[in-house]
């Protein structure tokens, strides 16, 4: 490959990074162009740490042959704790570069060659002949969390391995590729962070440019406010190290149910959750909220069985549902904004949720929600009377789930 061909590939990868190609698209396009110009690469792995609540990072993989049978993206767990992921990391060529401060490692593969890393025996069995590993480190200012470098490995099955000029070319072209992949990774991290901390819909709106203070939409929405029974008592009586896992277990059951039913969680308030269902059709929004309640009920029941078997504290959730007009958008100061909902309907749903304890019902539904719901959904709701809500001028009739309907639901849920 001559200098003009190398410059053409470098130009392509730079422009591809600017237009927003994903990491996998960048890797595939880069490798296709290298092999098209005669560079004999057969396998490539690129590893990058990330900011994610569960995964520490991702491996992007390319193979010249059998690409369709390969899982091109592999997410891996924490390597800074004991476990298989940590053990694999400490035995890797990547860890060797990280710990020694070197930026390049090469091992020829074949009879009589050194096999000081376990990966080399595997590559020899696959017919590979040469193996390169690179690390591209970021300066402190360029790191984000654990994302402080890119690792990459490049393998060939050419009988004579890589030529010296091919190695030099790979090291030269890898830098613009890693820069483009860093841009793609940062965009993905931004999306993950805003959706994790703001909610999926709010995160999408923020990334699309809805960040100006005071910019809100007036929307009609079903509002969900849930809380956990006896949380204060549990925090006072349980071991302190149990509290966060306790909250995580029940939050997972509640939030996953809301998301699966099409809702969006806007705020976690201690053990409480504020969510909305934004369907254009109010009937459908009410139906989604009731579906989320059914999912939550089933998941908490299963969770309680599991926790009781481990002698861990258990609880249940109480829920208020309402429908009304709210302001949805950026609210706050110049230095700290929150993308949330405000309005009288938000205050009402929190009051309805709080009333569950004194009424001794796990679910309370406003009269507005009852009126907006489909007739078949209203069949599972019964009135519990009229109640005054704190801060609300007039009492309103509230509804709860029919216990006989609940029993029927339990029977249908049994295998």
mmCIF file of C-alpha atoms in Angstrom:
data_model
loop_
_atom_site.group_PDB
_atom_site.id
_atom_site.type_symbol
_atom_site.label_atom_id
_atom_site.label_comp_id
_atom_site.label_asym_id
_atom_site.label_seq_id
_atom_site.Cartn_x
_atom_site.Cartn_y
_atom_site.Cartn_z
ATOM 1 C CA UNK A 1 0.000 0.000 0.000
ATOM 2 C CA UNK A 2 1.490 3.352 -0.995
ATOM 3 C CA UNK A 3 1.221 6.681 0.831
ATOM 4 C CA UNK A 4 -1.654 7.907 -1.334
ATOM 5 C CA UNK A 5 -3.733 4.826 -0.535
ATOM 6 C CA UNK A 6 -2.966 5.190 3.182
ATOM 7 C CA UNK A 7 -3.938 8.867 3.067
ATOM 8 C CA UNK A 8 -7.223 7.945 1.367
ATOM 9 C CA UNK A 9 -8.097 5.508 4.170
ATOM 10 C CA UNK A 10 -7.145 8.066 6.829
ATOM 11 C CA UNK A 11 -9.361 10.645 5.105
ATOM 12 C CA UNK A 12 -12.263 8.195 4.958
ATOM 13 C CA UNK A 13 -12.098 7.287 8.632
ATOM 14 C CA UNK A 14 -11.907 10.959 9.637
ATOM 15 C CA UNK A 15 -14.978 11.862 7.584
ATOM 16 C CA UNK A 16 -16.829 8.758 8.795
ATOM 17 C CA UNK A 17 -16.188 9.820 12.376
ATOM 18 C CA UNK A 18 -17.489 13.317 11.657
ATOM 19 C CA UNK A 19 -20.748 12.083 10.123
ATOM 20 C CA UNK A 20 -21.431 9.945 13.177
ATOM 21 C CA UNK A 21 -20.789 6.348 12.184
ATOM 22 C CA UNK A 22 -21.000 3.845 15.027
ATOM 23 C CA UNK A 23 -17.921 2.088 16.385
ATOM 24 C CA UNK A 24 -18.810 -1.135 14.591
ATOM 25 C CA UNK A 25 -19.438 0.611 11.280
ATOM 26 C CA UNK A 26 -16.103 2.381 11.582
ATOM 27 C CA UNK A 27 -14.250 -0.852 12.316
ATOM 28 C CA UNK A 28 -15.875 -2.743 9.454
ATOM 29 C CA UNK A 29 -15.316 0.041 6.947
ATOM 30 C CA UNK A 30 -11.705 0.497 8.031
ATOM 31 C CA UNK A 31 -10.851 -3.224 7.822
ATOM 32 C CA UNK A 32 -12.607 -3.651 4.481
ATOM 33 C CA UNK A 33 -10.522 -0.849 3.016
ATOM 34 C CA UNK A 34 -7.272 -2.186 4.486
ATOM 35 C CA UNK A 35 -7.812 -5.681 3.111
ATOM 36 C CA UNK A 36 -8.942 -4.197 -0.199
ATOM 37 C CA UNK A 37 -5.533 -2.556 -0.492
ATOM 38 C CA UNK A 38 -3.769 -5.840 0.230
ATOM 39 C CA UNK A 39 -3.058 -5.648 3.969
ATOM 40 C CA UNK A 40 -3.425 -9.284 5.182
ATOM 41 C CA UNK A 41 -5.381 -8.786 8.400
ATOM 42 C CA UNK A 42 -7.683 -11.654 9.376
ATOM 43 C CA UNK A 43 -8.943 -10.702 12.868
ATOM 44 C CA UNK A 44 -9.304 -7.427 14.782
ATOM 45 C CA UNK A 45 -10.532 -6.728 18.321
ATOM 46 C CA UNK A 46 -10.946 -3.219 19.722
ATOM 47 C CA UNK A 47 -11.682 -2.706 23.417
ATOM 48 C CA UNK A 48 -12.949 0.444 25.113
ATOM 49 C CA UNK A 49 -14.150 1.034 28.655
ATOM 50 C CA UNK A 50 -17.294 3.101 29.013
ATOM 51 C CA UNK A 51 -19.636 4.763 31.466
ATOM 52 C CA UNK A 52 -22.492 2.355 32.050
ATOM 53 C CA UNK A 53 -24.324 1.329 35.225
ATOM 54 C CA UNK A 54 -23.697 -2.391 34.556
ATOM 55 C CA UNK A 55 -21.043 -2.942 31.886
ATOM 56 C CA UNK A 56 -17.464 -1.776 32.234
ATOM 57 C CA UNK A 57 -16.847 -1.731 28.526
ATOM 58 C CA UNK A 58 -17.247 -3.231 25.075
ATOM 59 C CA UNK A 59 -15.248 -5.327 22.630
ATOM 60 C CA UNK A 60 -15.800 -4.634 18.920
ATOM 61 C CA UNK A 61 -14.781 -7.570 16.728
ATOM 62 C CA UNK A 62 -14.100 -8.023 13.022
ATOM 63 C CA UNK A 63 -13.224 -11.210 11.147
ATOM 64 C CA UNK A 64 -12.328 -11.483 7.496
ATOM 65 C CA UNK A 65 -14.016 -14.917 7.339
ATOM 66 C CA UNK A 66 -17.192 -16.140 9.052
ATOM 67 C CA UNK A 67 -18.252 -12.598 9.916
ATOM 68 C CA UNK A 68 -21.934 -13.545 9.964
ATOM 69 C CA UNK A 69 -21.398 -16.168 12.690
ATOM 70 C CA UNK A 70 -19.525 -13.746 14.954
ATOM 71 C CA UNK A 71 -21.090 -11.694 17.723
ATOM 72 C CA UNK A 72 -19.551 -8.353 16.699
ATOM 73 C CA UNK A 73 -20.091 -6.563 20.042
ATOM 74 C CA UNK A 74 -19.367 -8.153 23.413
ATOM 75 C CA UNK A 75 -20.034 -6.297 26.670
ATOM 76 C CA UNK A 76 -17.938 -7.262 29.663
ATOM 77 C CA UNK A 77 -18.369 -6.903 33.415
ATOM 78 C CA UNK A 78 -16.281 -5.223 36.055
ATOM 79 C CA UNK A 79 -12.594 -6.136 35.955
ATOM 80 C CA UNK A 80 -11.722 -4.337 39.201
ATOM 81 C CA UNK A 81 -13.499 -6.934 41.359
ATOM 82 C CA UNK A 82 -12.897 -10.626 41.805
ATOM 83 C CA UNK A 83 -14.477 -12.862 39.200
ATOM 84 C CA UNK A 84 -13.941 -14.388 35.785
ATOM 85 C CA UNK A 85 -13.854 -11.032 33.995
ATOM 86 C CA UNK A 86 -11.126 -9.772 36.358
ATOM 87 C CA UNK A 87 -9.107 -12.979 35.978
ATOM 88 C CA UNK A 88 -9.328 -12.874 32.179
ATOM 89 C CA UNK A 89 -8.217 -9.263 32.214
ATOM 90 C CA UNK A 90 -5.105 -9.913 34.323
ATOM 91 C CA UNK A 91 -3.991 -12.706 31.976
ATOM 92 C CA UNK A 92 -4.468 -10.634 28.823
ATOM 93 C CA UNK A 93 -1.972 -8.932 26.548
ATOM 94 C CA UNK A 94 -3.928 -5.716 27.095
ATOM 95 C CA UNK A 95 -3.267 -5.795 30.832
ATOM 96 C CA UNK A 96 0.411 -6.391 30.068
ATOM 97 C CA UNK A 97 0.580 -3.162 28.058
ATOM 98 C CA UNK A 98 -1.425 -1.255 30.648
ATOM 99 C CA UNK A 99 0.743 -2.405 33.569
ATOM 100 C CA UNK A 100 4.139 -2.067 31.864
ATOM 101 C CA UNK A 101 3.510 1.328 30.258
ATOM 102 C CA UNK A 102 4.423 -0.016 26.806
ATOM 103 C CA UNK A 103 2.287 0.885 23.799
ATOM 104 C CA UNK A 104 3.039 -2.001 21.429
ATOM 105 C CA UNK A 105 3.394 -5.793 21.611
ATOM 106 C CA UNK A 106 4.107 -8.281 18.821
ATOM 107 C CA UNK A 107 4.206 -12.055 18.939
ATOM 108 C CA UNK A 108 4.872 -14.352 16.006
ATOM 109 C CA UNK A 109 2.753 -17.481 16.080
ATOM 110 C CA UNK A 110 3.825 -20.979 15.113
ATOM 111 C CA UNK A 111 6.174 -23.860 15.916
ATOM 112 C CA UNK A 112 9.073 -22.790 18.089
ATOM 113 C CA UNK A 113 7.592 -19.365 18.859
ATOM 114 C CA UNK A 114 7.124 -18.123 22.423
ATOM 115 C CA UNK A 115 3.623 -18.536 23.850
ATOM 116 C CA UNK A 116 3.715 -16.408 27.004
ATOM 117 C CA UNK A 117 0.008 -15.512 26.733
ATOM 118 C CA UNK A 118 -2.824 -18.037 26.546
ATOM 119 C CA UNK A 119 -4.385 -16.302 23.558
ATOM 120 C CA UNK A 120 -1.392 -17.296 21.400
ATOM 121 C CA UNK A 121 -2.130 -21.025 21.638
ATOM 122 C CA UNK A 122 -5.718 -20.363 20.587
ATOM 123 C CA UNK A 123 -4.589 -18.275 17.630
ATOM 124 C CA UNK A 124 -2.064 -20.935 16.576
ATOM 125 C CA UNK A 125 -4.863 -23.511 16.568
ATOM 126 C CA UNK A 126 -6.833 -21.208 14.242
ATOM 127 C CA UNK A 127 -3.925 -20.956 11.797
ATOM 128 C CA UNK A 128 -2.862 -17.402 12.641
ATOM 129 C CA UNK A 129 0.792 -16.466 12.178
ATOM 130 C CA UNK A 130 1.313 -13.006 13.669
ATOM 131 C CA UNK A 131 -0.295 -10.963 16.451
ATOM 132 C CA UNK A 132 -0.041 -7.241 17.244
ATOM 133 C CA UNK A 133 -1.473 -5.382 20.232
ATOM 134 C CA UNK A 134 -1.689 -1.590 20.519
ATOM 135 C CA UNK A 135 -2.775 0.757 23.272
ATOM 136 C CA UNK A 136 -3.787 4.379 22.639
ATOM 137 C CA UNK A 137 -3.781 6.205 25.969
ATOM 138 C CA UNK A 138 -5.709 9.405 26.682
ATOM 139 C CA UNK A 139 -4.383 12.291 28.717
ATOM 140 C CA UNK A 140 -6.157 12.922 32.017
ATOM 141 C CA UNK A 141 -8.220 15.720 30.466
ATOM 142 C CA UNK A 142 -9.390 13.393 27.696
ATOM 143 C CA UNK A 143 -10.489 10.536 29.930
ATOM 144 C CA UNK A 144 -14.096 10.007 31.002
ATOM 145 C CA UNK A 145 -14.435 7.748 34.001
ATOM 146 C CA UNK A 146 -12.683 4.462 33.229
ATOM 147 C CA UNK A 147 -12.520 5.323 29.528
ATOM 148 C CA UNK A 148 -8.853 6.303 29.479
ATOM 149 C CA UNK A 149 -7.477 4.294 26.537
ATOM 150 C CA UNK A 150 -8.246 2.131 23.524
ATOM 151 C CA UNK A 151 -6.820 -1.377 23.201
ATOM 152 C CA UNK A 152 -6.644 -3.142 19.857
ATOM 153 C CA UNK A 153 -5.288 -6.441 18.528
ATOM 154 C CA UNK A 154 -4.521 -7.241 14.892
ATOM 155 C CA UNK A 155 -3.931 -10.763 13.590
ATOM 156 C CA UNK A 156 -2.884 -12.246 10.260
ATOM 157 C CA UNK A 157 -2.781 -15.751 8.813
ATOM 158 C CA UNK A 158 -0.336 -14.815 6.043
ATOM 159 C CA UNK A 159 2.426 -17.473 5.944
ATOM 160 C CA UNK A 160 5.200 -14.957 6.643
ATOM 161 C CA UNK A 161 3.178 -12.862 9.122
ATOM 162 C CA UNK A 162 3.160 -9.062 8.975
ATOM 163 C CA UNK A 163 5.927 -7.274 7.121
ATOM 164 C CA UNK A 164 7.674 -4.442 8.952
ATOM 165 C CA UNK A 165 6.136 -1.793 6.675
ATOM 166 C CA UNK A 166 2.667 -3.284 7.264
ATOM 167 C CA UNK A 167 3.150 -3.003 11.017
ATOM 168 C CA UNK A 168 4.265 0.601 10.644
ATOM 169 C CA UNK A 169 1.215 1.342 8.487
ATOM 170 C CA UNK A 170 -1.162 -0.261 10.990
ATOM 171 C CA UNK A 171 0.292 1.763 13.841
ATOM 172 C CA UNK A 172 -0.011 4.952 11.782
ATOM 173 C CA UNK A 173 -3.609 4.410 10.627
ATOM 174 C CA UNK A 174 -4.832 3.093 13.968
ATOM 175 C CA UNK A 175 -4.608 6.589 15.493
ATOM 176 C CA UNK A 176 -7.266 8.267 13.277
ATOM 177 C CA UNK A 177 -9.447 5.154 13.651
ATOM 178 C CA UNK A 178 -9.260 5.351 17.442
ATOM 179 C CA UNK A 179 -10.032 9.073 17.377
ATOM 180 C CA UNK A 180 -13.145 8.445 15.263
ATOM 181 C CA UNK A 181 -14.194 5.569 17.536
ATOM 182 C CA UNK A 182 -13.677 7.768 20.589
ATOM 183 C CA UNK A 183 -16.118 10.295 19.104
ATOM 184 C CA UNK A 184 -18.657 7.526 18.520
ATOM 185 C CA UNK A 185 -18.146 6.167 22.043
ATOM 186 C CA UNK A 186 -18.616 9.611 23.588
ATOM 187 C CA UNK A 187 -21.907 10.046 21.715
ATOM 188 C CA UNK A 188 -23.084 6.643 22.955
ATOM 189 C CA UNK A 189 -21.990 7.450 26.517
ATOM 190 C CA UNK A 190 -23.888 10.752 26.410
ATOM 191 C CA UNK A 191 -27.030 8.908 25.288
ATOM 192 C CA UNK A 192 -26.640 6.287 28.027
ATOM 193 C CA UNK A 193 -26.080 8.881 30.739
ATOM 194 C CA UNK A 194 -28.982 11.178 29.879
ATOM 195 C CA UNK A 195 -31.401 8.265 29.473
ATOM 196 C CA UNK A 196 -30.208 6.662 32.720
ATOM 197 C CA UNK A 197 -30.399 9.815 34.813
ATOM 198 C CA UNK A 198 -33.213 11.737 33.078
ATOM 199 C CA UNK A 199 -35.350 8.951 31.612
ATOM 200 C CA UNK A 200 -35.583 7.678 28.064
ATOM 201 C CA UNK A 201 -37.935 10.261 26.592
ATOM 202 C CA UNK A 202 -36.464 13.193 28.499
ATOM 203 C CA UNK A 203 -32.958 12.079 27.581
ATOM 204 C CA UNK A 204 -33.863 11.901 23.914
ATOM 205 C CA UNK A 205 -35.342 15.394 24.022
ATOM 206 C CA UNK A 206 -32.295 16.829 25.789
ATOM 207 C CA UNK A 207 -29.923 15.286 23.252
ATOM 208 C CA UNK A 208 -32.050 16.678 20.437
ATOM 209 C CA UNK A 209 -31.408 20.200 21.776
ATOM 210 C CA UNK A 210 -34.211 20.816 24.255
ATOM 211 C CA UNK A 211 -31.933 22.289 26.921
ATOM 212 C CA UNK A 212 -33.012 25.919 27.132
ATOM 213 C CA UNK A 213 -34.251 26.953 30.550
ATOM 214 C CA UNK A 214 -38.017 27.385 30.722
ATOM 215 C CA UNK A 215 -38.732 25.588 27.443
ATOM 216 C CA UNK A 216 -41.641 23.250 28.175
ATOM 217 C CA UNK A 217 -44.477 21.487 26.386
ATOM 218 C CA UNK A 218 -48.040 21.425 27.612
ATOM 219 C CA UNK A 219 -49.024 17.764 27.380
ATOM 220 C CA UNK A 220 -51.845 15.481 28.478
ATOM 221 C CA UNK A 221 -50.386 12.526 30.311
ATOM 222 C CA UNK A 222 -51.157 9.670 32.674
ATOM 223 C CA UNK A 223 -49.160 10.224 35.857
ATOM 224 C CA UNK A 224 -47.793 7.452 38.053
ATOM 225 C CA UNK A 225 -46.591 7.964 41.613
ATOM 226 C CA UNK A 226 -45.475 4.889 43.531
ATOM 227 C CA UNK A 227 -43.794 4.364 46.872
ATOM 228 C CA UNK A 228 -42.779 1.456 49.101
ATOM 229 C CA UNK A 229 -44.571 0.341 52.243
ATOM 230 C CA UNK A 230 -42.698 0.609 55.567
ATOM 231 C CA UNK A 231 -39.457 1.854 54.005
ATOM 232 C CA UNK A 232 -38.607 4.019 57.027
ATOM 233 C CA UNK A 233 -39.132 1.075 59.379
ATOM 234 C CA UNK A 234 -36.986 -1.173 57.197
ATOM 235 C CA UNK A 235 -34.143 1.344 57.090
ATOM 236 C CA UNK A 236 -34.235 1.582 60.894
ATOM 237 C CA UNK A 237 -34.251 -2.179 61.502
ATOM 238 C CA UNK A 238 -32.281 -3.722 58.626
ATOM 239 C CA UNK A 239 -28.506 -3.871 58.419
ATOM 240 C CA UNK A 240 -27.211 -0.682 56.744
ATOM 241 C CA UNK A 241 -25.460 -2.611 53.977
ATOM 242 C CA UNK A 242 -28.826 -4.140 52.991
ATOM 243 C CA UNK A 243 -30.551 -0.828 52.236
ATOM 244 C CA UNK A 244 -29.081 -0.046 48.820
ATOM 245 C CA UNK A 245 -29.521 -3.620 47.472
ATOM 246 C CA UNK A 246 -33.079 -3.509 48.878
ATOM 247 C CA UNK A 247 -33.843 -0.297 46.982
ATOM 248 C CA UNK A 248 -32.185 -1.574 43.823
ATOM 249 C CA UNK A 249 -34.205 -4.798 43.851
ATOM 250 C CA UNK A 250 -37.573 -3.052 44.168
ATOM 251 C CA UNK A 251 -36.612 -0.188 41.852
ATOM 252 C CA UNK A 252 -35.713 -2.723 39.187
ATOM 253 C CA UNK A 253 -39.115 -4.396 39.519
ATOM 254 C CA UNK A 254 -40.973 -1.072 39.314
ATOM 255 C CA UNK A 255 -38.946 0.716 36.645
ATOM 256 C CA UNK A 256 -38.704 -2.278 34.311
ATOM 257 C CA UNK A 257 -42.490 -2.674 34.537
ATOM 258 C CA UNK A 258 -43.073 0.967 33.624
ATOM 259 C CA UNK A 259 -40.670 0.797 30.681
ATOM 260 C CA UNK A 260 -42.073 -2.478 29.394
ATOM 261 C CA UNK A 261 -45.565 -0.963 29.390
ATOM 262 C CA UNK A 262 -44.443 2.102 27.433
ATOM 263 C CA UNK A 263 -44.000 4.618 30.242
ATOM 264 C CA UNK A 264 -41.049 6.755 31.204
ATOM 265 C CA UNK A 265 -39.629 7.284 34.689
ATOM 266 C CA UNK A 266 -38.823 10.943 35.289
ATOM 267 C CA UNK A 267 -37.717 10.978 38.894
ATOM 268 C CA UNK A 268 -36.679 8.694 41.721
ATOM 269 C CA UNK A 269 -37.403 10.258 45.101
ATOM 270 C CA UNK A 270 -35.862 7.990 47.708
ATOM 271 C CA UNK A 271 -38.081 4.921 47.502
ATOM 272 C CA UNK A 272 -40.660 6.705 45.316
ATOM 273 C CA UNK A 273 -40.984 6.951 41.542
ATOM 274 C CA UNK A 274 -42.685 9.542 39.332
ATOM 275 C CA UNK A 275 -43.491 8.352 35.811
ATOM 276 C CA UNK A 276 -45.615 9.369 32.844
ATOM 277 C CA UNK A 277 -47.389 7.584 29.995
ATOM 278 C CA UNK A 278 -47.481 9.912 26.991
ATOM 279 C CA UNK A 279 -49.645 8.007 24.519
ATOM 280 C CA UNK A 280 -51.598 10.329 22.202
ATOM 281 C CA UNK A 281 -54.783 8.388 22.958
ATOM 282 C CA UNK A 282 -55.734 8.796 26.670
ATOM 283 C CA UNK A 283 -57.465 5.395 26.591
ATOM 284 C CA UNK A 284 -54.226 3.746 25.507
ATOM 285 C CA UNK A 285 -52.189 5.696 28.082
ATOM 286 C CA UNK A 286 -54.487 4.463 30.867
ATOM 287 C CA UNK A 287 -54.243 0.924 29.558
ATOM 288 C CA UNK A 288 -50.443 1.110 29.542
ATOM 289 C CA UNK A 289 -50.406 2.339 33.146
ATOM 290 C CA UNK A 290 -52.649 -0.534 34.265
ATOM 291 C CA UNK A 291 -50.427 -2.980 32.397
ATOM 292 C CA UNK A 292 -47.405 -1.550 34.237
ATOM 293 C CA UNK A 293 -49.217 -2.083 37.557
ATOM 294 C CA UNK A 294 -49.898 -5.728 36.674
ATOM 295 C CA UNK A 295 -46.268 -6.273 35.703
ATOM 296 C CA UNK A 296 -45.048 -4.556 38.865
ATOM 297 C CA UNK A 297 -47.376 -6.654 41.038
ATOM 298 C CA UNK A 298 -46.087 -9.908 39.507
ATOM 299 C CA UNK A 299 -42.439 -8.915 39.725
ATOM 300 C CA UNK A 300 -42.649 -7.776 43.330
ATOM 301 C CA UNK A 301 -44.442 -10.992 44.270
ATOM 302 C CA UNK A 302 -41.631 -13.048 42.672
ATOM 303 C CA UNK A 303 -39.002 -10.800 44.234
ATOM 304 C CA UNK A 304 -40.525 -11.214 47.691
ATOM 305 C CA UNK A 305 -40.464 -14.986 47.375
ATOM 306 C CA UNK A 306 -36.795 -14.854 46.439
ATOM 307 C CA UNK A 307 -35.848 -12.422 49.214
ATOM 308 C CA UNK A 308 -37.801 -14.339 51.863
ATOM 309 C CA UNK A 309 -35.901 -17.500 50.919
ATOM 310 C CA UNK A 310 -32.701 -15.575 51.730
ATOM 311 C CA UNK A 311 -34.124 -14.156 54.971
ATOM 312 C CA UNK A 312 -34.060 -10.613 53.608
ATOM 313 C CA UNK A 313 -36.612 -7.854 54.334
ATOM 314 C CA UNK A 314 -39.525 -7.549 51.909
ATOM 315 C CA UNK A 315 -42.122 -4.925 51.106
ATOM 316 C CA UNK A 316 -44.808 -4.015 48.599
ATOM 317 C CA UNK A 317 -45.551 -0.885 46.587
ATOM 318 C CA UNK A 318 -48.499 1.484 46.717
ATOM 319 C CA UNK A 319 -49.491 3.443 43.661
ATOM 320 C CA UNK A 320 -51.462 6.512 42.651
ATOM 321 C CA UNK A 321 -52.632 6.994 39.050
ATOM 322 C CA UNK A 322 -54.028 10.196 37.577
ATOM 323 C CA UNK A 323 -54.402 11.867 34.197
ATOM 324 C CA UNK A 324 -54.153 15.544 33.467
ATOM 325 C CA UNK A 325 -52.385 18.389 31.743
ATOM 326 C CA UNK A 326 -48.804 19.128 32.804
ATOM 327 C CA UNK A 327 -45.831 21.221 31.751
ATOM 328 C CA UNK A 328 -43.026 18.954 30.536
ATOM 329 C CA UNK A 329 -39.544 20.358 30.051
ATOM 330 C CA UNK A 330 -36.588 22.236 31.544
ATOM 331 C CA UNK A 331 -37.208 23.835 34.916
ATOM 332 C CA UNK A 332 -34.707 25.164 37.420
ATOM 333 C CA UNK A 333 -31.907 27.690 37.819
ATOM 334 C CA UNK A 334 -29.232 28.792 35.380
ATOM 335 C CA UNK A 335 -26.785 26.314 36.933
ATOM 336 C CA UNK A 336 -29.060 23.333 37.658
ATOM 337 C CA UNK A 337 -31.959 22.260 35.452
ATOM 338 C CA UNK A 338 -34.306 19.318 35.744
ATOM 339 C CA UNK A 339 -36.279 17.863 32.850
ATOM 340 C CA UNK A 340 -39.534 16.946 34.544
ATOM 341 C CA UNK A 341 -43.266 17.596 34.781
ATOM 342 C CA UNK A 342 -44.977 20.245 36.909
ATOM 343 C CA UNK A 343 -48.540 21.351 37.400
ATOM 344 C CA UNK A 344 -51.551 20.719 39.614
ATOM 345 C CA UNK A 345 -51.951 17.196 38.238
ATOM 346 C CA UNK A 346 -48.488 16.266 39.523
ATOM 347 C CA UNK A 347 -49.366 17.473 43.014
ATOM 348 C CA UNK A 348 -52.652 15.564 42.876
ATOM 349 C CA UNK A 349 -51.091 12.237 41.896
ATOM 350 C CA UNK A 350 -48.591 12.472 44.754
ATOM 351 C CA UNK A 351 -51.455 13.190 47.177
ATOM 352 C CA UNK A 352 -53.431 10.248 45.769
ATOM 353 C CA UNK A 353 -50.436 7.971 46.192
ATOM 354 C CA UNK A 354 -49.861 9.104 49.760
ATOM 355 C CA UNK A 355 -53.533 8.484 50.575
ATOM 356 C CA UNK A 356 -53.083 4.752 49.876
ATOM 357 C CA UNK A 357 -51.746 4.214 53.379
ATOM 358 C CA UNK A 358 -54.688 5.730 55.242
ATOM 359 C CA UNK A 359 -57.254 4.157 52.897
ATOM 360 C CA UNK A 360 -55.387 0.844 53.181
ATOM 361 C CA UNK A 361 -55.303 0.222 49.461
ATOM 362 C CA UNK A 362 -52.240 -0.545 47.350
ATOM 363 C CA UNK A 363 -53.668 1.233 44.291
ATOM 364 C CA UNK A 364 -55.753 4.391 44.095
ATOM 365 C CA UNK A 365 -56.980 5.874 40.831
ATOM 366 C CA UNK A 366 -58.417 9.330 40.282
ATOM 367 C CA UNK A 367 -61.868 9.965 38.875
ATOM 368 C CA UNK A 368 -60.226 11.598 35.836
ATOM 369 C CA UNK A 369 -58.265 8.403 35.175
ATOM 370 C CA UNK A 370 -61.404 6.301 35.646
ATOM 371 C CA UNK A 371 -63.311 8.462 33.147
ATOM 372 C CA UNK A 372 -60.512 8.354 30.570
ATOM 373 C CA UNK A 373 -60.001 4.581 30.738
ATOM 374 C CA UNK A 374 -61.668 2.182 28.321
ATOM 375 C CA UNK A 375 -64.936 0.623 29.471
ATOM 376 C CA UNK A 376 -63.367 -2.840 29.776
ATOM 377 C CA UNK A 377 -60.566 -1.379 31.934
ATOM 378 C CA UNK A 378 -63.091 0.388 34.169
ATOM 379 C CA UNK A 379 -64.603 -3.011 34.981
ATOM 380 C CA UNK A 380 -61.612 -3.786 37.192
ATOM 381 C CA UNK A 381 -61.961 -0.515 39.149
ATOM 382 C CA UNK A 382 -64.342 0.097 42.064
ATOM 383 C CA UNK A 383 -65.061 3.267 43.992
ATOM 384 C CA UNK A 384 -63.692 3.709 47.513
ATOM 385 C CA UNK A 385 -65.556 6.987 48.098
ATOM 386 C CA UNK A 386 -64.796 10.680 47.997
ATOM 387 C CA UNK A 387 -61.698 12.033 49.689
ATOM 388 C CA UNK A 388 -60.162 15.438 50.299
ATOM 389 C CA UNK A 389 -56.649 15.760 48.911
ATOM 390 C CA UNK A 390 -54.268 18.085 50.714
ATOM 391 C CA UNK A 391 -53.917 21.319 48.755
ATOM 392 C CA UNK A 392 -56.759 20.434 46.362
ATOM 393 C CA UNK A 393 -59.903 22.546 46.606
ATOM 394 C CA UNK A 394 -62.618 19.918 46.187
ATOM 395 C CA UNK A 395 -62.806 16.274 47.289
ATOM 396 C CA UNK A 396 -62.842 13.758 44.484
ATOM 397 C CA UNK A 397 -63.973 10.203 44.075
ATOM 398 C CA UNK A 398 -61.178 7.652 44.071
ATOM 399 C CA UNK A 399 -61.119 4.103 42.730
ATOM 400 C CA UNK A 400 -59.103 0.985 43.428
ATOM 401 C CA UNK A 401 -58.616 -2.370 41.782
ATOM 402 C CA UNK A 402 -61.462 -4.796 42.385
ATOM 403 C CA UNK A 403 -60.238 -7.526 44.748
ATOM 404 C CA UNK A 404 -62.291 -10.182 42.965
ATOM 405 C CA UNK A 405 -60.687 -9.115 39.713
ATOM 406 C CA UNK A 406 -57.305 -9.356 41.430
ATOM 407 C CA UNK A 407 -58.075 -12.909 42.533
ATOM 408 C CA UNK A 408 -59.041 -13.777 38.980
ATOM 409 C CA UNK A 409 -55.808 -12.237 37.760
ATOM 410 C CA UNK A 410 -53.814 -14.331 40.222
ATOM 411 C CA UNK A 411 -55.565 -17.472 39.019
ATOM 412 C CA UNK A 412 -54.830 -16.642 35.378
ATOM 413 C CA UNK A 413 -51.178 -16.023 36.230
ATOM 414 C CA UNK A 414 -50.709 -19.485 37.751
ATOM 415 C CA UNK A 415 -49.176 -22.091 35.419
#
